[in-house]
Short mmCIF file of N, CA and C and ligand atoms in Angstrom, two decimals:
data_model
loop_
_atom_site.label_atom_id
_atom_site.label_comp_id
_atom_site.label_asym_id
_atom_site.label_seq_id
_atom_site.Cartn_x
_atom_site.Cartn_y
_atom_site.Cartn_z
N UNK A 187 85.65 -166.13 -46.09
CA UNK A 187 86.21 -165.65 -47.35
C UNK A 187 86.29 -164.13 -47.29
N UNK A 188 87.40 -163.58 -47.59
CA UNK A 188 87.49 -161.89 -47.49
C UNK A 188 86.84 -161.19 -48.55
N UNK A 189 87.85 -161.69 -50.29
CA UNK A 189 87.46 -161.22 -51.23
C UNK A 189 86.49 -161.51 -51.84
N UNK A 190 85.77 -161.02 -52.98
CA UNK A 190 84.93 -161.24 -53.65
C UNK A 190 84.64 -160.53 -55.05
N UNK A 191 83.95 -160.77 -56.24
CA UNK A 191 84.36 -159.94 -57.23
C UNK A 191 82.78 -159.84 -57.64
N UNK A 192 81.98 -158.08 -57.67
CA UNK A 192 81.09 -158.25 -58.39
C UNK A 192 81.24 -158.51 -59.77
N UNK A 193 79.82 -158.81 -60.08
CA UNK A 193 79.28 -159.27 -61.44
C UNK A 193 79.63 -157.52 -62.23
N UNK A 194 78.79 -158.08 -63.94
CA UNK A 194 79.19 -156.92 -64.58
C UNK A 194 77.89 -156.30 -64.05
N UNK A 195 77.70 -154.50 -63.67
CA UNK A 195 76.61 -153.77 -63.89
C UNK A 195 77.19 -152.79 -64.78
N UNK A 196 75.92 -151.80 -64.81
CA UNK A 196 75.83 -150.33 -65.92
C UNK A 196 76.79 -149.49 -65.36
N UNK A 197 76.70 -149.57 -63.55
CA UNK A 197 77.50 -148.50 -63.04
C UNK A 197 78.89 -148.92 -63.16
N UNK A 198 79.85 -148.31 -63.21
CA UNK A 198 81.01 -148.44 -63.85
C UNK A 198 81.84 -148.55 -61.86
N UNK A 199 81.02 -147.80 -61.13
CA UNK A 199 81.27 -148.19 -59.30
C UNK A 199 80.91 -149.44 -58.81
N UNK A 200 80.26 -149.93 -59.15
CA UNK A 200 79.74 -151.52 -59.06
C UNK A 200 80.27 -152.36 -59.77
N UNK A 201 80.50 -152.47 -60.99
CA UNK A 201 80.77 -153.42 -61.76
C UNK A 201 82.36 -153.66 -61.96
N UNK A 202 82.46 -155.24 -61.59
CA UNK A 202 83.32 -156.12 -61.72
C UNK A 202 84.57 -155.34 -60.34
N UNK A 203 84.37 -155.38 -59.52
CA UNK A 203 85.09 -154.53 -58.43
C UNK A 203 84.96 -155.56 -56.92
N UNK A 204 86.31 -155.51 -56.61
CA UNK A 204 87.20 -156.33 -56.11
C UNK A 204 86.07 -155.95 -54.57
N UNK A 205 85.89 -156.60 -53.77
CA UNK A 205 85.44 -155.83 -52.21
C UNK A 205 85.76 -157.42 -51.37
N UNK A 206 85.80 -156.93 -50.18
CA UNK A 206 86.23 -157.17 -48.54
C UNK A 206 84.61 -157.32 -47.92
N UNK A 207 83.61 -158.44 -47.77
CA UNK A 207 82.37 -158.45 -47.19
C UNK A 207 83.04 -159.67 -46.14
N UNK A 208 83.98 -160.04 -46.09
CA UNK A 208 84.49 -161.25 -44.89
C UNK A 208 83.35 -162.00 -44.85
N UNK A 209 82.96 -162.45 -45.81
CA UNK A 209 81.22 -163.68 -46.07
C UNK A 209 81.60 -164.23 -47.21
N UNK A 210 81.40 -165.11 -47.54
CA UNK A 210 80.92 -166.40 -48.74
C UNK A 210 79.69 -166.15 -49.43
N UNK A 211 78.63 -166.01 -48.56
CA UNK A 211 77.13 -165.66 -48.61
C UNK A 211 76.80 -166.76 -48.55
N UNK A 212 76.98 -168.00 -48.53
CA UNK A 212 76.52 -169.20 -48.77
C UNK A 212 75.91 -169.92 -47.86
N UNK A 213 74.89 -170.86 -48.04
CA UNK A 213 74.55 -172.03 -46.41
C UNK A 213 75.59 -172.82 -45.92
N UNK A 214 75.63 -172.62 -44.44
CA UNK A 214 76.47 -173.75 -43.85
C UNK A 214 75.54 -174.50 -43.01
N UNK A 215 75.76 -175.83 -42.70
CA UNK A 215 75.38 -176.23 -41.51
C UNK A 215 75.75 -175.44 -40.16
N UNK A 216 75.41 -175.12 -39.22
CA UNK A 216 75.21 -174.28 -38.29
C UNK A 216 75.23 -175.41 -37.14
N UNK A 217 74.67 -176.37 -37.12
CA UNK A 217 74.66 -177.14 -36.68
C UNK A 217 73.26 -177.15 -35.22
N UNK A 218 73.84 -176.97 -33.59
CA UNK A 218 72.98 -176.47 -32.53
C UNK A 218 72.15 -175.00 -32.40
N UNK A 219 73.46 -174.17 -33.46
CA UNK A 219 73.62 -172.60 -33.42
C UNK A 219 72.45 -172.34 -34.26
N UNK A 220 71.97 -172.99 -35.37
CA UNK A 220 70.96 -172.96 -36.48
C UNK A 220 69.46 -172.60 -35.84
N UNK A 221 68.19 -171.80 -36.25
CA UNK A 221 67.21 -171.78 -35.73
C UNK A 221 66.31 -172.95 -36.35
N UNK A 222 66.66 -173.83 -36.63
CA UNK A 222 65.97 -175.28 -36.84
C UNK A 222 64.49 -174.75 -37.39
N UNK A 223 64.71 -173.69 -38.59
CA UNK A 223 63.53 -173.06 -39.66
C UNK A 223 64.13 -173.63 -40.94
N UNK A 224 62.96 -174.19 -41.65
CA UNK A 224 63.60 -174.92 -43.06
C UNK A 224 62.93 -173.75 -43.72
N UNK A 225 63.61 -172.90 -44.44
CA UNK A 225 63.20 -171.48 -45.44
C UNK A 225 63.88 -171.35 -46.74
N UNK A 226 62.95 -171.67 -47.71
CA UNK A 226 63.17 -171.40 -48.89
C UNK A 226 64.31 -173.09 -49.53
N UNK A 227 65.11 -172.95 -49.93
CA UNK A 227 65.92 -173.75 -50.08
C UNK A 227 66.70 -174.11 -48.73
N UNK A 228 67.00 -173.52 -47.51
CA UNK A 228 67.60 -173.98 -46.68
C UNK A 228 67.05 -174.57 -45.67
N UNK A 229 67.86 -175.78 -45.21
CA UNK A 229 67.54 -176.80 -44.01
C UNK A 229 67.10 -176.41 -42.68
N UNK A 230 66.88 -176.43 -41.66
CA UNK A 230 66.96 -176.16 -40.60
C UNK A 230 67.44 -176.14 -39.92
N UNK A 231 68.98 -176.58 -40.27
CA UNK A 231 70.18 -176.35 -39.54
C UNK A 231 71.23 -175.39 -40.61
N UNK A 232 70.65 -175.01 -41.62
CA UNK A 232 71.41 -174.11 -42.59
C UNK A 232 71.44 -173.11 -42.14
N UNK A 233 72.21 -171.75 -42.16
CA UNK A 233 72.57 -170.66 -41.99
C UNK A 233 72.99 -169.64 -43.11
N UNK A 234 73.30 -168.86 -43.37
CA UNK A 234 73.61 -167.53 -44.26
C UNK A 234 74.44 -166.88 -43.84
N UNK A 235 75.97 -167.06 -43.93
CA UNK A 235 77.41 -166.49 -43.39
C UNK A 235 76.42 -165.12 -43.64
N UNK A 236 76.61 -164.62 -42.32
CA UNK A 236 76.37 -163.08 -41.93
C UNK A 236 77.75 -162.17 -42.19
N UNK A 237 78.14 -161.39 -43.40
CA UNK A 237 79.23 -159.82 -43.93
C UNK A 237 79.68 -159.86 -42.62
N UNK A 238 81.06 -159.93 -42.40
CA UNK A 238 81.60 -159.27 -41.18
C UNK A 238 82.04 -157.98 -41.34
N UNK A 239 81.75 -157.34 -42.79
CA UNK A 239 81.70 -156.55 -43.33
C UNK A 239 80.94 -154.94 -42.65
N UNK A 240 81.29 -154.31 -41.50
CA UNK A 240 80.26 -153.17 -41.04
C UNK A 240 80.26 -153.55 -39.63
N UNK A 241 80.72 -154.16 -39.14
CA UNK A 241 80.77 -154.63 -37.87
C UNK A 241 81.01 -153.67 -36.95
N UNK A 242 82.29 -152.63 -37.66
CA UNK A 242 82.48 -151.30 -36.29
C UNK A 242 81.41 -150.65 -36.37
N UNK A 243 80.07 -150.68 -37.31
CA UNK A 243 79.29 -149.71 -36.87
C UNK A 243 78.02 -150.42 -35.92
N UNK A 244 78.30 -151.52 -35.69
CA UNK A 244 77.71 -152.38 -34.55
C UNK A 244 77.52 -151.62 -33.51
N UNK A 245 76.71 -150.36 -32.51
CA UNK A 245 77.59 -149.92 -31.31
C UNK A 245 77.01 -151.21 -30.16
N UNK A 246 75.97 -151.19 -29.83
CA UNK A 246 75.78 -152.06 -29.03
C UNK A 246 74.87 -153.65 -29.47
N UNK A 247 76.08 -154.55 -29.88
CA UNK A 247 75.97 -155.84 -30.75
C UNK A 247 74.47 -156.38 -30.61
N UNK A 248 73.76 -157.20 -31.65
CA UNK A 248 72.95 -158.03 -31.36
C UNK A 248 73.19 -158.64 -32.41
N UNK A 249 74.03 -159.95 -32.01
CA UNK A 249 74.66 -160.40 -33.66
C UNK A 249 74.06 -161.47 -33.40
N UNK A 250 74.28 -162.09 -34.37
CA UNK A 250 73.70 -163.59 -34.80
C UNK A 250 72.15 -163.46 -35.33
N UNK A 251 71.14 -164.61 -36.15
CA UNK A 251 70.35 -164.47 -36.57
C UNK A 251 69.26 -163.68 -35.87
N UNK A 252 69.35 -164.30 -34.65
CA UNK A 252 68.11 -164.27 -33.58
C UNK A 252 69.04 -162.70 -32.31
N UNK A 253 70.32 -162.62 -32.99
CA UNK A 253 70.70 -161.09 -31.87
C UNK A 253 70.76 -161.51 -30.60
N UNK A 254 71.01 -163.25 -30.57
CA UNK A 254 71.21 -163.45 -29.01
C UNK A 254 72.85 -163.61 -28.55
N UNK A 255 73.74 -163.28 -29.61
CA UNK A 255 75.01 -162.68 -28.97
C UNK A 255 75.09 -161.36 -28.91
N UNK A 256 75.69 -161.00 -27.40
CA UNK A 256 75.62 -159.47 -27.44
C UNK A 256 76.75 -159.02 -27.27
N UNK A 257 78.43 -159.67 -27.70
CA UNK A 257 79.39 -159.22 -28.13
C UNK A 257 79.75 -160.06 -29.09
N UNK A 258 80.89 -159.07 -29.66
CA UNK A 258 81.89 -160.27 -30.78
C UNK A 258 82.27 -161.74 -30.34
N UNK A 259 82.47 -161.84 -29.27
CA UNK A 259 83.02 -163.35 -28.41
C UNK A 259 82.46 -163.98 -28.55
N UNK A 260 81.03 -163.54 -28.37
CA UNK A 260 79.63 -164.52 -28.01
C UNK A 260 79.43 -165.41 -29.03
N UNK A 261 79.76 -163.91 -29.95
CA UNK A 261 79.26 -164.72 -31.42
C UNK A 261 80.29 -166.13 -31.70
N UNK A 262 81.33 -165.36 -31.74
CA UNK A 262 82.33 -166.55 -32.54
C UNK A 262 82.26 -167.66 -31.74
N UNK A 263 82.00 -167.68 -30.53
CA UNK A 263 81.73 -169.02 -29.45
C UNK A 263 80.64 -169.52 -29.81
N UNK A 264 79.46 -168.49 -30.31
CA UNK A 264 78.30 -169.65 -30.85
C UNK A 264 78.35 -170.39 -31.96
N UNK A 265 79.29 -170.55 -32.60
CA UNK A 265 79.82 -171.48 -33.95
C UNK A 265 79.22 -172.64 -33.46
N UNK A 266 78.84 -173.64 -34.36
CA UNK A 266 78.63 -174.95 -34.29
C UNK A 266 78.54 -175.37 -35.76
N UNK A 267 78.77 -176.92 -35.83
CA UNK A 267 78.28 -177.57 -36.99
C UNK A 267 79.65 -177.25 -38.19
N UNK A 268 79.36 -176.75 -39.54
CA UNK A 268 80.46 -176.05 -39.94
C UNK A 268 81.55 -175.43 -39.77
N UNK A 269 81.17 -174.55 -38.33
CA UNK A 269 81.73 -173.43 -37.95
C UNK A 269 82.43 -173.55 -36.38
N UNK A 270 81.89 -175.01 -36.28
CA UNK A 270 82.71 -175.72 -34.98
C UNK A 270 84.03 -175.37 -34.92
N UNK A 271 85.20 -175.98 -35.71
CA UNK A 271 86.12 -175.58 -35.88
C UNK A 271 86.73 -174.35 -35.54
N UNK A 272 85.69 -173.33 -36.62
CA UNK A 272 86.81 -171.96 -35.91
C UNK A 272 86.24 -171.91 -35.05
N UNK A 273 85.01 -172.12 -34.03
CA UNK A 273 85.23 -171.87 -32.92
C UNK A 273 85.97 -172.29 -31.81
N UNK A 274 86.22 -173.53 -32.38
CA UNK A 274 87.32 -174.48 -31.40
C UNK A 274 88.79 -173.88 -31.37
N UNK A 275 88.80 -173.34 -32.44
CA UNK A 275 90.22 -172.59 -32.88
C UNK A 275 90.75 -171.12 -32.42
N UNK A 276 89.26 -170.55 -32.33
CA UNK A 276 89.54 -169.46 -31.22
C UNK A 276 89.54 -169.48 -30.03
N UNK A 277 89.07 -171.08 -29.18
CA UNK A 277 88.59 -170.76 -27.88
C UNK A 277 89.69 -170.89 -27.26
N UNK A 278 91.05 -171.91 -28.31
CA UNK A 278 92.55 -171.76 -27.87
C UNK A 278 93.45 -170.77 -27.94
N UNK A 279 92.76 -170.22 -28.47
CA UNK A 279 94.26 -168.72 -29.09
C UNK A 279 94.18 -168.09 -27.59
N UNK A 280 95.67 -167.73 -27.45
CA UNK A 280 96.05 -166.90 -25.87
C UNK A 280 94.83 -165.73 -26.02
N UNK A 281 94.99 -165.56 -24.89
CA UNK A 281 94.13 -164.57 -24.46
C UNK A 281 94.46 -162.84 -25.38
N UNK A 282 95.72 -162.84 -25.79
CA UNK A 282 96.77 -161.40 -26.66
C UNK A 282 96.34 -161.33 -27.79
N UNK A 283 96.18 -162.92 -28.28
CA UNK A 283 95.90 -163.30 -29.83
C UNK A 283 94.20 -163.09 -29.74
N UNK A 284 93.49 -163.35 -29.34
CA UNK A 284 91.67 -163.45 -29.09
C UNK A 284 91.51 -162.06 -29.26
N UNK A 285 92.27 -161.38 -28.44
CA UNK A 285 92.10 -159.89 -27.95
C UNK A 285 92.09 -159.29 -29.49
N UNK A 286 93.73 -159.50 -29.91
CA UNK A 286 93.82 -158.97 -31.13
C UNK A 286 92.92 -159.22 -32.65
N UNK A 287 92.08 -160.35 -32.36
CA UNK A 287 91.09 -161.16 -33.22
C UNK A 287 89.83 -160.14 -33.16
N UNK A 288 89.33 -160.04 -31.89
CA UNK A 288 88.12 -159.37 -31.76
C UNK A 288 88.60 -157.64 -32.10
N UNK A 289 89.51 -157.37 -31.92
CA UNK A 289 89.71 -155.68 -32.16
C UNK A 289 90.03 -155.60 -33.66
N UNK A 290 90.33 -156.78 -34.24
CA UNK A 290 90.35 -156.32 -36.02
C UNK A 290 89.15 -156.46 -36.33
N UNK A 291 88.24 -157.53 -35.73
CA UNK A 291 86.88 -157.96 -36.31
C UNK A 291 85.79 -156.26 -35.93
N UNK A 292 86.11 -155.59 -35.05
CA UNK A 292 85.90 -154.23 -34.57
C UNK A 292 85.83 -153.42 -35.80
N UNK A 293 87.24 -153.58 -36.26
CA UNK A 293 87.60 -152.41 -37.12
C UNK A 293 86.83 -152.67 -38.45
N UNK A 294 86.54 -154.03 -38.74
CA UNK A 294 85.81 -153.91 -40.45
C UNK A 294 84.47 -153.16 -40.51
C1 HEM B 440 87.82 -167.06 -37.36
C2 HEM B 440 86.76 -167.45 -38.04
C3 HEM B 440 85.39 -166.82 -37.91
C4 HEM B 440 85.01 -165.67 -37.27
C5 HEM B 440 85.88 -164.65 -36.53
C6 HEM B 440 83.57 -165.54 -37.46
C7 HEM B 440 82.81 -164.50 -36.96
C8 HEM B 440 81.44 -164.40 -37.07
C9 HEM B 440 80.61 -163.39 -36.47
C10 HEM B 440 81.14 -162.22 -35.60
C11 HEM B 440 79.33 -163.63 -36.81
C12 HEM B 440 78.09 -162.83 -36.41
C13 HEM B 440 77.81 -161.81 -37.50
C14 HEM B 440 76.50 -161.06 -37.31
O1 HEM B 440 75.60 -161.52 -36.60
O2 HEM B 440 76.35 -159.98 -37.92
C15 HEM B 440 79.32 -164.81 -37.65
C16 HEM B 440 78.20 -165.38 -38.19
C17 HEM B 440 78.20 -166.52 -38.97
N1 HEM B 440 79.28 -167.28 -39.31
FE1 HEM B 440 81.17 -166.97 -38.73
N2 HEM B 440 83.12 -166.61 -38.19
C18 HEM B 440 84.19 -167.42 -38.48
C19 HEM B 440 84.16 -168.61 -39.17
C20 HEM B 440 83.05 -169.19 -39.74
C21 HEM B 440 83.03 -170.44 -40.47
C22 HEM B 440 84.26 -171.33 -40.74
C23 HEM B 440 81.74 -170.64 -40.89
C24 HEM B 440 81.13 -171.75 -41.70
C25 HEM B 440 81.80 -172.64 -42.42
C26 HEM B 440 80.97 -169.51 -40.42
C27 HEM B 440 79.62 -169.33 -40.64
C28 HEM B 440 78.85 -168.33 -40.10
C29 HEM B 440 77.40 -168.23 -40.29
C30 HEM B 440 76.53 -169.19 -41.11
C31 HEM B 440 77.00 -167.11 -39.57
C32 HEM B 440 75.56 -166.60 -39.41
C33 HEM B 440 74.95 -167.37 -38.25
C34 HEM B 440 73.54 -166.93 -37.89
O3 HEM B 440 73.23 -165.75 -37.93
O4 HEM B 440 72.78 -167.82 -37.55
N3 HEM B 440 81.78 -168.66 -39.71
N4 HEM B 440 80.61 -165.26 -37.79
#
């Protein structure tokens, strides 16, 4: 999900203002990718869509919960469960299109 709309606050910069966090925030099944920890309300195959939101200031990646992808690729290849799909969906895109996927995911 790209957009999102905060709630009302006092600050008139915060409140009710349109933003770009490329997250849901929500649990997905994760599926293999999941650290199989049941915390708080979530399962052990639940997850917490991680903001793709700040990503160019990533310099040298340790993404995913546990930071065991150490590029953008890695990550989106470690999809499972929920997130199977887009990973199945990127692992087809030409090599021009992937390229161009990971250099926008760069730029947020
Ligand atoms: C083209 C589609 C997608 C792209 C490019 C993408 C990209 C990414 C990237 C780069 C991360 C790592 C972020 C970080 O560690 O800071 C991430 C994490 C995550 N994504 Fe996606 N994602 C996509 C689709 C989805 C879908 C469809 C779901 C679920 C329905 C999903 C759920 C998650 C979750 C739960 C995490 C956190 C996983 C963890 O840390 O264990 N993603 N995604």
């Amino acid at each position: 999900m790209r957009s999102l709309r905060s709630g009302s606050h006092p600050l008139a910069a915060l409140s009710e203002r349109e933003y770009q966090p490329y997250s849901d925030f929500l649990l997905h099944d994760m599926g293999a990718a999941a650290d199989g920890i049941a915390e708080g309300g979530a399962a052990p195959r639940e997850m917490r869509t991680a903001p793709l939101w700040g990503l160019h200031r990533v310099g040298s990646p340790r993404l995913w919960h546990d930071g065991r992808a150490k590029t953008l690729e890695a990550a989106v290849l470690l999809h499972d469960g929920q997130g199977a799909a887009a990973r199945a969906a990127f692992a087809e895109l030409a090599p021009e299109a992937r390229g161009q996927l990971l250099a926008f995911l760069a730029t947020l």
